[in-house]
Every structure is written in structure tokens, then in C-alpha cells.
Coordinates of N, CA and C in Angstrom, one line a residue:
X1 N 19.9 -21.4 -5.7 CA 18.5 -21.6 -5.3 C 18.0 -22.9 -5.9
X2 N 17.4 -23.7 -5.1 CA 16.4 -24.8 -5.4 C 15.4 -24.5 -6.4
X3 N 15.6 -25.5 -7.5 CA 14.3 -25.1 -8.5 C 12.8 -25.6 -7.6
X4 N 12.3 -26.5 -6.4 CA 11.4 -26.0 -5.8 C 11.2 -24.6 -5.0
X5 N 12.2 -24.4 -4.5 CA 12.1 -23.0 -3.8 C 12.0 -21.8 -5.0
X6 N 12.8 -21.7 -6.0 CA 12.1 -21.0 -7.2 C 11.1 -20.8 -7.3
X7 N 10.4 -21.4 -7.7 CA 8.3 -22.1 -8.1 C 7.8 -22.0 -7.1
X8 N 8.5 -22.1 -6.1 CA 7.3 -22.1 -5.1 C 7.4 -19.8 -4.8
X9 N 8.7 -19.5 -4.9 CA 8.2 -18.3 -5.0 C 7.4 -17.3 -6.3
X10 N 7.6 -18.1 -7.2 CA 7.2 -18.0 -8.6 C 5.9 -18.1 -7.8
X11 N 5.2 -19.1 -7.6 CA 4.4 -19.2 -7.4 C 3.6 -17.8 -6.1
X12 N 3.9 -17.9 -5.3 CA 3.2 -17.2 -4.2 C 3.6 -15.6 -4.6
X13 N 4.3 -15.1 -5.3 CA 4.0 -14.3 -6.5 C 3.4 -13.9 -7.3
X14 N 2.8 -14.6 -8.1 CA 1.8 -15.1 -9.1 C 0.5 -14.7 -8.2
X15 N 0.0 -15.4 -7.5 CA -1.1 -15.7 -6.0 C -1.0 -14.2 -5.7
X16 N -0.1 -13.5 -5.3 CA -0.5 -12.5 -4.7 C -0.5 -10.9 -5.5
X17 N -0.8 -11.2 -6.4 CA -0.7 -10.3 -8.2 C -1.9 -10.2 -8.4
X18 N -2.1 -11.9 -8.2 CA -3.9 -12.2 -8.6 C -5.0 -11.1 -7.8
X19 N -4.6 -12.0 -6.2 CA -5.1 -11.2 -5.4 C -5.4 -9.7 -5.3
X20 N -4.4 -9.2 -5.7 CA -3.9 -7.7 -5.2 C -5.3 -7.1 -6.6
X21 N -5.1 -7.7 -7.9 CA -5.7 -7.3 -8.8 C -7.2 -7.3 -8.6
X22 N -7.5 -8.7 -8.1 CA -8.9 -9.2 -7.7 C -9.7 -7.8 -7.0
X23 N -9.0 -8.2 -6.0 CA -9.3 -6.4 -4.8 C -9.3 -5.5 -5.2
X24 N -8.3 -4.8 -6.2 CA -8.7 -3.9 -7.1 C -9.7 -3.5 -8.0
X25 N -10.0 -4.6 -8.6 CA -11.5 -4.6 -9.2 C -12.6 -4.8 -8.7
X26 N -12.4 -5.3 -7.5 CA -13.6 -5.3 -6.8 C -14.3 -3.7 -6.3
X27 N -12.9 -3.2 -5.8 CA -13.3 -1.9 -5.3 C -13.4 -0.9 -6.2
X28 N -12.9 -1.1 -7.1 CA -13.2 0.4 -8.5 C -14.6 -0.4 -9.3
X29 N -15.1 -1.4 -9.1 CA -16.3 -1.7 -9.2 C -17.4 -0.8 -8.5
X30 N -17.1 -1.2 -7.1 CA -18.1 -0.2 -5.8 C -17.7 0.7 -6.2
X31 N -17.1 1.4 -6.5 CA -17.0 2.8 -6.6 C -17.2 3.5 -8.0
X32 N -17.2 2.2 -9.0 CA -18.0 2.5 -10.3 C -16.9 3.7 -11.4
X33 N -15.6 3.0 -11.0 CA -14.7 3.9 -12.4 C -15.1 3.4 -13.7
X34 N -14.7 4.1 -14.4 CA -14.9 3.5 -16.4 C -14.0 2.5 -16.1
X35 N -14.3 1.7 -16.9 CA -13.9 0.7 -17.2 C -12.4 0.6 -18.5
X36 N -11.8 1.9 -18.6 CA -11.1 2.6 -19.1 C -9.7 1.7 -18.0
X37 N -9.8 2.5 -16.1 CA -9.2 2.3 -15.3 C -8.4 1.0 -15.3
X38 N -9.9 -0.2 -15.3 CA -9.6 -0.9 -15.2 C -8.3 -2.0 -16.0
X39 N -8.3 -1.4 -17.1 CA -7.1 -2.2 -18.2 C -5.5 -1.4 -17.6
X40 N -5.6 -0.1 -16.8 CA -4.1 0.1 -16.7 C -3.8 -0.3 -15.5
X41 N -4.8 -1.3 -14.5 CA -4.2 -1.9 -13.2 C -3.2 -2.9 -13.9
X42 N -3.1 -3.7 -14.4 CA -2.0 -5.1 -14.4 C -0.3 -4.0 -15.0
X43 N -1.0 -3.6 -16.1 CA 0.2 -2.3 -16.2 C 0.8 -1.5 -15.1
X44 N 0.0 -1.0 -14.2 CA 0.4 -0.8 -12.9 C 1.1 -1.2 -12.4
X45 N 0.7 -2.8 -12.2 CA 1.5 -3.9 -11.3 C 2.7 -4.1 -12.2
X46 N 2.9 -4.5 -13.1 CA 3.9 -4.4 -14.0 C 4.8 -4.1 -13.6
X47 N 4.5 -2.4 -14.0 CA 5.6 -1.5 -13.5 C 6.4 -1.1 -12.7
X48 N 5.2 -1.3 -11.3 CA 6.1 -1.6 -10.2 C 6.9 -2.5 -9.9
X49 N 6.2 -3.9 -10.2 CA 7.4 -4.7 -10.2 C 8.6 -4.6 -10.5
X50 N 8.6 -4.3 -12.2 CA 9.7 -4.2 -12.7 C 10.5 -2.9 -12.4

């Protein structure tokens, strides 16, 4: 694999982690969870990733 094609998936990875997180907090915002919730979303993502 091309170290641009690497990074560039590195990248749109990254972007869409953000995203996914972003949305997430947006909506357990509206909906007003503790703020407890919110530290085990990236852990979430994590996990599934890996």
C-alpha cells in the first residue's frame, strides 16, 4: 500500500470517529444523560474498532 493511500485512509478514519462522536454528544446532550455516559463513548469506539 501507498503511504499516501495509507493517510489518506488514516485520515478519513480519524474524520469519521470524530463525526460519529460529535453526533453522539450531540444527541445524549438532547436527551440529557449524566455526563458519566459521556466519557465511555470513545471507549465504545475503541472497542469496536479494535
Amino acid at each position: 500500500m501507498k503511504l499516501d493511500t495509507l493517510v489518506l485512509t488514516i485520515v478519513c478514519v480519524v474524520a469519521a470517529v470524530a463525526a460519529t462522536t460529535w453526533l453522539s454528544i450531540l444527541i445524549l446532550a438532547a436527551i440529557q444523560v449524566p455526563f458519566a455516559w459521556l466519557a465511555l463513548l470513545p471507549a465504545a469506539l475503541v472497542g469496536f474498532i479494535v
